[in-house]
mmCIF file of C-alpha atoms in Angstrom:
data_model
loop_
_atom_site.group_PDB
_atom_site.id
_atom_site.type_symbol
_atom_site.label_atom_id
_atom_site.label_comp_id
_atom_site.label_asym_id
_atom_site.label_seq_id
_atom_site.Cartn_x
_atom_site.Cartn_y
_atom_site.Cartn_z
ATOM 1 C CA MET A 1 -28.622 -4.684 4.372
ATOM 2 C CA LEU A 2 -28.109 -6.025 7.917
ATOM 3 C CA GLU A 3 -31.147 -8.278 7.549
ATOM 4 C CA ASN A 4 -29.219 -9.768 4.477
ATOM 5 C CA TYR A 5 -26.196 -10.462 6.590
ATOM 6 C CA LYS A 6 -28.241 -12.257 9.160
ATOM 7 C CA LYS A 7 -30.006 -14.444 6.647
ATOM 8 C CA SER A 8 -26.664 -15.546 5.208
ATOM 9 C CA ARG A 9 -25.416 -16.636 8.651
ATOM 10 C CA MET A 10 -24.974 -20.315 9.339
ATOM 11 C CA GLY A 11 -26.910 -22.130 12.081
ATOM 12 C CA LEU A 12 -24.557 -21.645 15.026
ATOM 13 C CA GLY A 13 -24.503 -17.848 14.422
ATOM 14 C CA ILE A 14 -20.928 -17.395 15.556
ATOM 15 C CA MET A 15 -18.467 -17.232 12.593
ATOM 16 C CA LEU A 16 -14.793 -17.845 12.653
ATOM 17 C CA VAL A 17 -12.393 -16.674 10.038
ATOM 18 C CA PHE A 18 -9.155 -18.219 9.385
ATOM 19 C CA LEU A 19 -8.335 -15.220 7.285
ATOM 20 C CA ILE A 20 -4.897 -13.748 7.568
ATOM 21 C CA GLY A 21 -4.345 -10.057 6.208
ATOM 22 C CA SER A 22 -2.218 -10.254 3.206
ATOM 23 C CA LEU A 23 -2.028 -6.665 2.140
ATOM 24 C CA ILE A 24 1.530 -6.123 0.737
ATOM 25 C CA PHE A 25 1.901 -2.965 2.535
ATOM 26 C CA SER A 26 1.083 -4.456 5.996
ATOM 27 C CA SER A 27 3.785 -5.303 8.370
ATOM 28 C CA CYS A 28 4.774 -8.747 9.450
ATOM 29 C CA SER A 29 3.827 -8.088 13.038
ATOM 30 C CA PHE A 30 0.359 -7.020 11.996
ATOM 31 C CA VAL A 31 -0.039 -10.269 10.011
ATOM 32 C CA LYS A 32 1.198 -12.287 12.888
ATOM 33 C CA SER A 33 -1.266 -10.469 15.282
ATOM 34 C CA THR A 34 -4.173 -11.237 12.982
ATOM 35 C CA ALA A 35 -3.207 -14.760 12.642
ATOM 36 C CA ARG A 36 -3.021 -15.215 16.353
ATOM 37 C CA LYS A 37 -6.419 -13.543 16.919
ATOM 38 C CA ALA A 38 -7.968 -15.763 14.292
ATOM 39 C CA ALA A 39 -6.349 -18.933 15.726
ATOM 40 C CA ASP A 40 -7.508 -18.055 19.259
ATOM 41 C CA LYS A 41 -11.055 -17.555 17.925
ATOM 42 C CA ALA A 42 -10.873 -20.939 16.233
ATOM 43 C CA ARG A 43 -9.848 -22.816 19.469
ATOM 44 C CA THR A 44 -12.320 -21.021 21.519
ATOM 45 C CA ILE A 45 -15.602 -21.247 19.733
ATOM 46 C CA LEU A 46 -15.308 -23.505 16.773
ATOM 47 C CA SER A 47 -13.425 -26.600 17.893
ATOM 48 C CA ASP A 48 -12.913 -28.568 14.552
ATOM 49 C CA THR A 49 -15.551 -26.784 12.553
ATOM 50 C CA PHE A 50 -14.581 -24.333 9.864
ATOM 51 C CA TYR A 51 -16.785 -21.367 8.644
ATOM 52 C CA GLY A 52 -14.106 -19.285 7.040
ATOM 53 C CA SER A 53 -16.012 -18.947 3.753
ATOM 54 C CA GLU A 54 -18.945 -17.343 5.666
ATOM 55 C CA GLU A 55 -16.966 -14.180 6.312
ATOM 56 C CA ALA A 56 -15.831 -13.766 2.725
ATOM 57 C CA THR A 57 -19.500 -14.187 1.591
ATOM 58 C CA LEU A 58 -20.663 -11.436 4.035
ATOM 59 C CA TYR A 59 -17.783 -9.167 3.203
ATOM 60 C CA ASP A 60 -18.196 -9.550 -0.557
ATOM 61 C CA GLN A 61 -22.013 -9.134 -0.192
ATOM 62 C CA ALA A 62 -21.588 -5.864 1.605
ATOM 63 C CA VAL A 63 -19.108 -4.606 -0.928
ATOM 64 C CA ASP A 64 -21.574 -5.509 -3.924
ATOM 65 C CA ASP A 65 -24.494 -3.703 -2.116
ATOM 66 C CA PHE A 66 -22.337 -0.716 -1.646
ATOM 67 C CA PHE A 67 -21.185 -0.223 -5.171
ATOM 68 C CA HIS A 68 -24.680 -1.223 -6.630
ATOM 69 C CA ALA A 69 -26.148 1.702 -4.541
ATOM 70 C CA LEU A 70 -23.073 3.887 -5.608
ATOM 71 C CA ASP A 71 -23.737 3.174 -9.326
ATOM 72 C CA GLN A 72 -27.547 3.952 -8.614
ATOM 73 C CA LYS A 73 -26.669 7.248 -6.803
ATOM 74 C CA ASP A 74 -28.759 5.859 -3.951
ATOM 75 C CA ALA A 75 -27.761 8.201 -1.215
ATOM 76 C CA ASP A 76 -30.274 6.969 1.425
ATOM 77 C CA GLY A 77 -29.235 3.286 0.709
ATOM 78 C CA ILE A 78 -25.504 4.002 1.248
ATOM 79 C CA TYR A 79 -26.434 6.013 4.271
ATOM 80 C CA GLU A 80 -28.359 3.075 5.875
ATOM 81 C CA MET A 81 -25.475 0.560 5.053
ATOM 82 C CA PHE A 82 -23.244 2.301 7.625
ATOM 83 C CA ALA A 83 -23.710 1.061 11.250
ATOM 84 C CA PRO A 84 -26.233 3.034 13.264
ATOM 85 C CA ASN A 85 -23.565 4.238 15.831
ATOM 86 C CA VAL A 86 -21.556 5.354 12.930
ATOM 87 C CA ARG A 87 -24.312 7.425 11.391
ATOM 88 C CA GLU A 88 -25.260 8.908 14.774
ATOM 89 C CA ALA A 89 -21.594 9.958 15.375
ATOM 90 C CA SER A 90 -20.944 11.423 11.936
ATOM 91 C CA SER A 91 -22.854 14.775 11.355
ATOM 92 C CA ASP A 92 -21.661 15.240 7.835
ATOM 93 C CA LEU A 93 -21.868 11.687 6.443
ATOM 94 C CA LYS A 94 -24.694 12.648 3.935
ATOM 95 C CA GLU A 95 -22.596 15.414 2.641
ATOM 96 C CA LYS A 96 -19.677 12.985 2.229
ATOM 97 C CA ILE A 97 -22.011 10.679 0.267
ATOM 98 C CA GLN A 98 -22.726 13.498 -2.287
ATOM 99 C CA GLU A 99 -18.907 14.238 -2.371
ATOM 100 C CA LEU A 100 -18.391 10.630 -3.296
ATOM 101 C CA PHE A 101 -21.083 10.877 -6.171
ATOM 102 C CA LYS A 102 -19.077 13.624 -7.673
ATOM 103 C CA ALA A 103 -15.578 11.986 -7.409
ATOM 104 C CA TYR A 104 -16.971 8.685 -8.577
ATOM 105 C CA PRO A 105 -19.302 9.075 -11.565
ATOM 106 C CA GLY A 106 -19.617 5.138 -12.108
ATOM 107 C CA THR A 107 -20.674 2.871 -13.206
ATOM 108 C CA THR A 108 -18.501 0.081 -11.633
ATOM 109 C CA ASP A 109 -17.162 -2.093 -14.352
ATOM 110 C CA ILE A 110 -14.768 -4.183 -12.197
ATOM 111 C CA CYS A 111 -14.515 -4.590 -8.418
ATOM 112 C CA LYS A 112 -11.764 -7.110 -7.777
ATOM 113 C CA ARG A 113 -11.582 -8.086 -4.285
ATOM 114 C CA ASP A 114 -11.107 -11.349 -2.678
ATOM 115 C CA GLY A 115 -12.894 -11.822 0.699
ATOM 116 C CA SER A 116 -10.749 -14.724 1.589
ATOM 117 C CA LYS A 117 -7.665 -12.364 1.711
ATOM 118 C CA ALA A 118 -9.488 -9.967 4.218
ATOM 119 C CA ALA A 119 -7.954 -9.186 7.543
ATOM 120 C CA GLY A 120 -10.036 -9.011 10.746
ATOM 121 C CA GLU A 121 -10.494 -8.189 14.302
ATOM 122 C CA TYR A 122 -12.271 -10.603 16.597
ATOM 123 C CA SER A 123 -13.546 -10.806 20.263
ATOM 124 C CA HIS A 124 -15.136 -13.556 22.318
ATOM 125 C CA ASP A 125 -16.016 -13.479 25.898
ATOM 126 C CA SER A 126 -18.761 -15.138 28.073
ATOM 127 C CA GLY A 127 -20.586 -16.584 24.999
ATOM 128 C CA LYS A 128 -20.654 -13.318 23.073
ATOM 129 C CA SER A 129 -18.688 -12.319 19.981
ATOM 130 C CA SER A 130 -17.782 -9.567 17.853
ATOM 131 C CA ALA A 131 -16.203 -9.715 14.343
ATOM 132 C CA MET A 132 -14.906 -7.203 11.768
ATOM 133 C CA ALA A 133 -13.325 -7.627 8.439
ATOM 134 C CA TYR A 134 -11.367 -5.126 6.336
ATOM 135 C CA SER A 135 -9.428 -5.085 3.075
ATOM 136 C CA GLY A 136 -8.313 -3.094 0.158
ATOM 137 C CA PHE A 137 -8.940 -3.784 -3.465
ATOM 138 C CA PRO A 138 -9.076 -2.301 -6.857
ATOM 139 C CA VAL A 139 -12.105 -0.886 -8.609
ATOM 140 C CA VAL A 140 -12.354 0.117 -12.318
ATOM 141 C CA SER A 141 -14.855 2.629 -13.586
ATOM 142 C CA GLY A 142 -14.444 3.230 -17.348
ATOM 143 C CA ASP A 143 -10.909 4.247 -17.954
ATOM 144 C CA THR A 144 -10.315 5.224 -14.238
ATOM 145 C CA ASP A 145 -8.681 2.979 -11.637
ATOM 146 C CA TYR A 146 -9.474 3.402 -8.052
ATOM 147 C CA TRP A 147 -8.485 1.839 -4.793
ATOM 148 C CA CYS A 148 -10.915 1.130 -2.028
ATOM 149 C CA MET A 149 -10.425 0.304 1.686
ATOM 150 C CA PHE A 150 -13.511 -1.063 3.120
ATOM 151 C CA THR A 151 -14.281 -2.089 6.825
ATOM 152 C CA LEU A 152 -17.257 -4.157 7.857
ATOM 153 C CA MET A 153 -18.253 -5.126 11.289
ATOM 154 C CA TYR A 154 -20.669 -8.092 10.638
ATOM 155 C CA GLU A 155 -21.330 -9.397 14.130
ATOM 156 C CA ASN A 156 -21.379 -7.571 17.567
ATOM 157 C CA ASP A 157 -23.353 -9.404 20.391
ATOM 158 C CA TRP A 158 -22.599 -6.652 22.795
ATOM 159 C CA ASP A 159 -24.109 -3.848 20.631
ATOM 160 C CA GLU A 160 -26.088 -4.513 17.402
ATOM 161 C CA ASN A 161 -25.807 -0.713 16.621
ATOM 162 C CA GLU A 162 -22.135 -1.356 15.855
ATOM 163 C CA VAL A 163 -22.961 -3.839 13.051
ATOM 164 C CA GLY A 164 -22.696 -2.509 9.483
ATOM 165 C CA ILE A 165 -20.120 -0.411 7.421
ATOM 166 C CA ARG A 166 -17.534 1.084 9.729
ATOM 167 C CA GLN A 167 -15.410 2.908 7.151
ATOM 168 C CA VAL A 168 -14.859 3.296 3.345
ATOM 169 C CA ARG A 169 -11.915 5.159 1.817
ATOM 170 C CA LEU A 170 -12.179 5.605 -1.959
ATOM 171 C CA TYR A 171 -8.721 6.541 -3.566
ATOM 172 C CA SER A 172 -7.475 7.426 -6.956
ATOM 173 C CA ILE A 173 -4.662 4.976 -7.539
ATOM 174 C CA GLU A 174 -2.382 8.164 -7.811
ATOM 175 C CA TYR A 175 -3.542 9.404 -4.372
ATOM 176 C CA ARG A 176 -2.986 6.075 -2.808
ATOM 177 C CA CYS A 177 0.484 5.738 -4.345
ATOM 178 C CA LYS A 178 1.482 9.069 -3.158
ATOM 179 C CA GLU A 179 0.260 8.145 0.401
ATOM 180 C CA LEU A 180 2.383 5.045 0.299
ATOM 181 C CA TYR A 181 5.627 6.433 -1.481
ATOM 182 C CA GLU A 182 5.661 9.950 -0.163
ATOM 183 C CA THR A 183 4.725 9.308 3.558
ATOM 184 C CA GLN A 184 6.618 12.512 4.802
ATOM 185 C CA SER A 185 4.693 14.599 2.591
ATOM 186 C CA ALA A 186 1.254 13.029 2.911
ATOM 187 C CA ASP A 187 -1.188 14.507 5.319
ATOM 188 C CA PRO A 188 -2.505 12.300 8.030
ATOM 189 C CA LEU A 189 -5.920 11.128 7.492
ATOM 190 C CA PRO A 190 -8.630 11.302 10.191
ATOM 191 C CA GLU A 191 -9.101 7.933 11.581
ATOM 192 C CA ASP A 192 -12.702 8.579 12.848
ATOM 193 C CA GLU A 193 -14.220 9.577 9.491
ATOM 194 C CA PRO A 194 -16.486 6.934 8.142
ATOM 195 C CA LEU A 195 -16.311 8.083 4.507
ATOM 196 C CA LEU A 196 -13.321 9.672 2.753
ATOM 197 C CA VAL A 197 -13.020 10.368 -0.845
ATOM 198 C CA LEU A 198 -9.282 10.991 -1.770
ATOM 199 C CA THR A 199 -9.013 11.584 -5.647
ATOM 200 C CA ASP A 200 -7.241 15.068 -6.030
ATOM 201 C CA CYS A 201 -3.491 14.453 -6.416
ATOM 202 C CA ASP A 202 -0.727 15.746 -8.547
ATOM 203 C CA ILE A 203 2.260 13.421 -9.070
ATOM 204 C CA ASP A 204 5.019 13.389 -11.696
ATOM 205 C CA TYR A 205 5.256 9.592 -12.338
ATOM 206 C CA GLU A 206 3.139 6.638 -13.652
ATOM 207 C CA VAL A 207 1.055 4.488 -11.389
ATOM 208 C CA ARG A 208 -0.177 0.974 -12.289
ATOM 209 C CA LEU A 209 -2.125 -1.709 -10.796
ATOM 210 C CA ILE A 210 -0.005 -4.824 -10.458
ATOM 211 C CA GLY A 211 -1.204 -7.915 -8.792
ATOM 212 C CA GLY A 212 -4.252 -5.971 -7.343
ATOM 213 C CA TYR A 213 -2.306 -3.283 -5.720
ATOM 214 C CA PRO A 214 -1.134 0.356 -6.875
ATOM 215 C CA TYR A 215 2.627 0.899 -7.539
ATOM 216 C CA LYS A 216 4.846 3.651 -8.608
ATOM 217 C CA TYR A 217 5.835 2.492 -12.184
ATOM 218 C CA THR A 218 9.037 3.406 -13.997
ATOM 219 C CA PRO A 219 9.189 1.345 -17.459
ATOM 220 C CA ALA A 220 12.579 0.132 -18.511
ATOM 221 C CA ASP A 221 13.615 -0.089 -22.151
ATOM 222 C CA ARG A 222 13.839 -3.897 -22.474
ATOM 223 C CA GLU A 223 11.873 -7.013 -23.420
ATOM 224 C CA LEU A 224 11.804 -9.756 -20.733
ATOM 225 C CA THR A 225 10.231 -13.160 -21.566
ATOM 226 C CA VAL A 226 8.923 -15.891 -19.371
ATOM 227 C CA GLU A 227 11.367 -18.292 -21.124
ATOM 228 C CA GLN A 228 14.266 -16.050 -20.078
ATOM 229 C CA VAL A 229 13.136 -16.153 -16.498
ATOM 230 C CA ARG A 230 12.595 -19.877 -16.326
ATOM 231 C CA GLU A 231 16.129 -20.280 -17.642
ATOM 232 C CA TYR A 232 17.555 -18.075 -15.016
ATOM 233 C CA PHE A 233 16.090 -19.928 -12.177
ATOM 234 C CA GLN A 234 17.451 -23.176 -13.491
ATOM 235 C CA GLY A 235 20.684 -22.121 -12.352
ATOM 236 C CA SER A 236 20.491 -19.254 -9.787
ATOM 237 C CA ASP A 237 18.235 -17.683 -7.247
ATOM 238 C CA SER A 238 20.494 -14.570 -6.754
ATOM 239 C CA TYR A 239 18.549 -11.373 -6.556
ATOM 240 C CA LEU A 240 21.798 -9.343 -7.412
ATOM 241 C CA GLY A 241 22.536 -11.742 -10.417
ATOM 242 C CA PHE A 242 18.974 -11.073 -11.675
ATOM 243 C CA LEU A 243 19.525 -7.263 -11.617
ATOM 244 C CA LYS A 244 22.866 -7.562 -13.295
ATOM 245 C CA GLN A 245 21.370 -9.762 -16.058
ATOM 246 C CA PHE A 246 18.006 -8.076 -16.724
ATOM 247 C CA GLY A 247 18.366 -4.632 -15.072
ATOM 248 C CA PRO A 248 16.340 -2.758 -12.435
ATOM 249 C CA PRO A 249 12.652 -3.635 -11.986
ATOM 250 C CA ASP A 250 9.833 -1.553 -13.208
ATOM 251 C CA ALA A 251 8.191 -1.126 -9.811
ATOM 252 C CA LYS A 252 9.066 -1.846 -6.265
ATOM 253 C CA SER A 253 7.106 -2.127 -3.119
ATOM 254 C CA THR A 254 7.576 0.153 -0.258
ATOM 255 C CA SER A 255 8.594 -2.624 2.030
ATOM 256 C CA LEU A 256 11.553 -3.278 -0.376
ATOM 257 C CA VAL A 257 10.816 -7.101 -0.315
ATOM 258 C CA SER A 258 9.119 -7.357 -3.700
ATOM 259 C CA CYS A 259 9.473 -6.091 -7.140
ATOM 260 C CA PHE A 260 8.032 -6.399 -10.553
ATOM 261 C CA TYR A 261 9.080 -6.633 -14.247
ATOM 262 C CA THR A 262 6.936 -6.179 -17.222
ATOM 263 C CA LEU A 263 6.180 -9.211 -19.268
ATOM 264 C CA PRO A 264 4.628 -9.447 -22.661
ATOM 265 C CA ALA A 265 0.877 -9.176 -22.502
ATOM 266 C CA GLU A 266 -1.323 -12.069 -22.989
ATOM 267 C CA ASN A 267 -4.606 -12.020 -24.794
ATOM 268 C CA GLY A 268 -4.497 -8.294 -24.057
ATOM 269 C CA GLU A 269 -4.075 -8.669 -20.373
ATOM 270 C CA PRO A 270 -0.882 -7.153 -18.711
ATOM 271 C CA ARG A 271 1.575 -9.524 -17.308
ATOM 272 C CA TYR A 272 4.234 -8.819 -14.655
ATOM 273 C CA LEU A 273 6.935 -10.928 -13.048
ATOM 274 C CA ASP A 274 6.604 -10.647 -9.347
ATOM 275 C CA LEU A 275 9.623 -11.507 -7.342
ATOM 276 C CA LEU A 276 9.870 -11.821 -3.526
ATOM 277 C CA PHE A 277 13.469 -11.346 -2.447
ATOM 278 C CA SER A 278 15.944 -10.486 0.339
ATOM 279 C CA GLU A 279 18.759 -8.079 -0.818
ATOM 280 C CA GLU A 280 20.678 -8.630 2.301
ATOM 281 C CA LYS A 281 20.712 -12.306 1.686
ATOM 282 C CA ASP A 282 20.916 -11.976 -2.064
ATOM 283 C CA GLN A 283 18.283 -14.495 -2.598
ATOM 284 C CA ILE A 284 14.764 -14.677 -4.409
ATOM 285 C CA TYR A 285 12.285 -16.785 -2.602
ATOM 286 C CA ARG A 286 9.549 -16.741 -5.128
ATOM 287 C CA ALA A 287 8.913 -15.900 -8.683
ATOM 288 C CA ALA A 288 5.325 -15.566 -9.979
ATOM 289 C CA ILE A 289 3.504 -14.310 -13.092
ATOM 290 C CA VAL A 290 0.759 -11.757 -11.977
ATOM 291 C CA ASN A 291 -1.853 -9.627 -13.985
ATOM 292 C CA ASP A 292 -3.005 -6.136 -13.095
ATOM 293 C CA LEU A 293 -6.022 -6.766 -11.063
ATOM 294 C CA ASP A 294 -5.867 -10.209 -9.414
ATOM 295 C CA VAL A 295 -4.099 -10.910 -6.039
ATOM 296 C CA VAL A 296 -3.812 -14.553 -6.850
ATOM 297 C CA ALA A 297 -0.910 -15.286 -9.057
ATOM 298 C CA VAL A 298 -1.604 -16.370 -12.633
ATOM 299 C CA GLU A 299 1.383 -18.954 -12.363
ATOM 300 C CA ILE A 300 4.381 -19.799 -9.946
ATOM 301 C CA ILE A 301 7.577 -19.973 -11.817
ATOM 302 C CA TYR A 302 9.884 -20.487 -8.893
ATOM 303 C CA ASP A 303 9.130 -21.306 -5.082
ATOM 304 C CA GLN A 304 12.013 -21.849 -2.801
ATOM 305 C CA GLU A 305 9.992 -24.149 -0.610
ATOM 306 C CA GLU A 306 9.166 -26.448 -3.528
ATOM 307 C CA SER A 307 12.512 -26.414 -5.080
#
């Protein structure tokens, strides 16, 4: 796998990524920190040249390789994809791979990540560089939805044994939601475990994937149409006004800055209204239509910056 990475690298062999982490559950300080690191790397080693798509290609290829091996039940193949130093430090990695096979019968029907939305960590000093990308994304196998956190170090001039998969966490979406919404009761996860399978979970609420992320979902007894939403934003961007007219949302982010309303399905595909808002300022900044699996919005209905 590592040879495939090297073959995909472009001539200069040093890649920069202007990729800011956009996970909904990340904090603003994290995003700003990632942006600064990416910008610093840009100014230091790439000048006016942009290679952002290269990281996305490497990351997506690593994910493809991993899930292909998982579908094939190729334990040796998965083991070799992890960085040599990770394999050396983990005495039970092979046992964890067998646990993964039991928890994830396969095959992989949908793996909806977007490498351009990956976050990263980068170092550059005295002509040497290291780069790591990580992201979370939904995976669908049969009738079961999963959530995967995948971390890849694709470059390390100081130690080639660090290059490869650093960590994979495969969740059921129920487990992921419990971790996010019930932080006080959730057991802390070991940070140094390279492979974690987290699927056993008892919850008493529905979970849905919305805009590519898992959310606690409480359906309301109403029918909200896109036409009603468009009409509302012709006269107001009040969040409290929206709640008064249409009722509470079906799902809300743990950061309490975005919420979701169910819309009529289109061609059999789920549709949701995604509102980015400030309750304190009583303002909706952005309204978009999203589906269940894609991070990128299907359509922007309202954007304060463009209004």
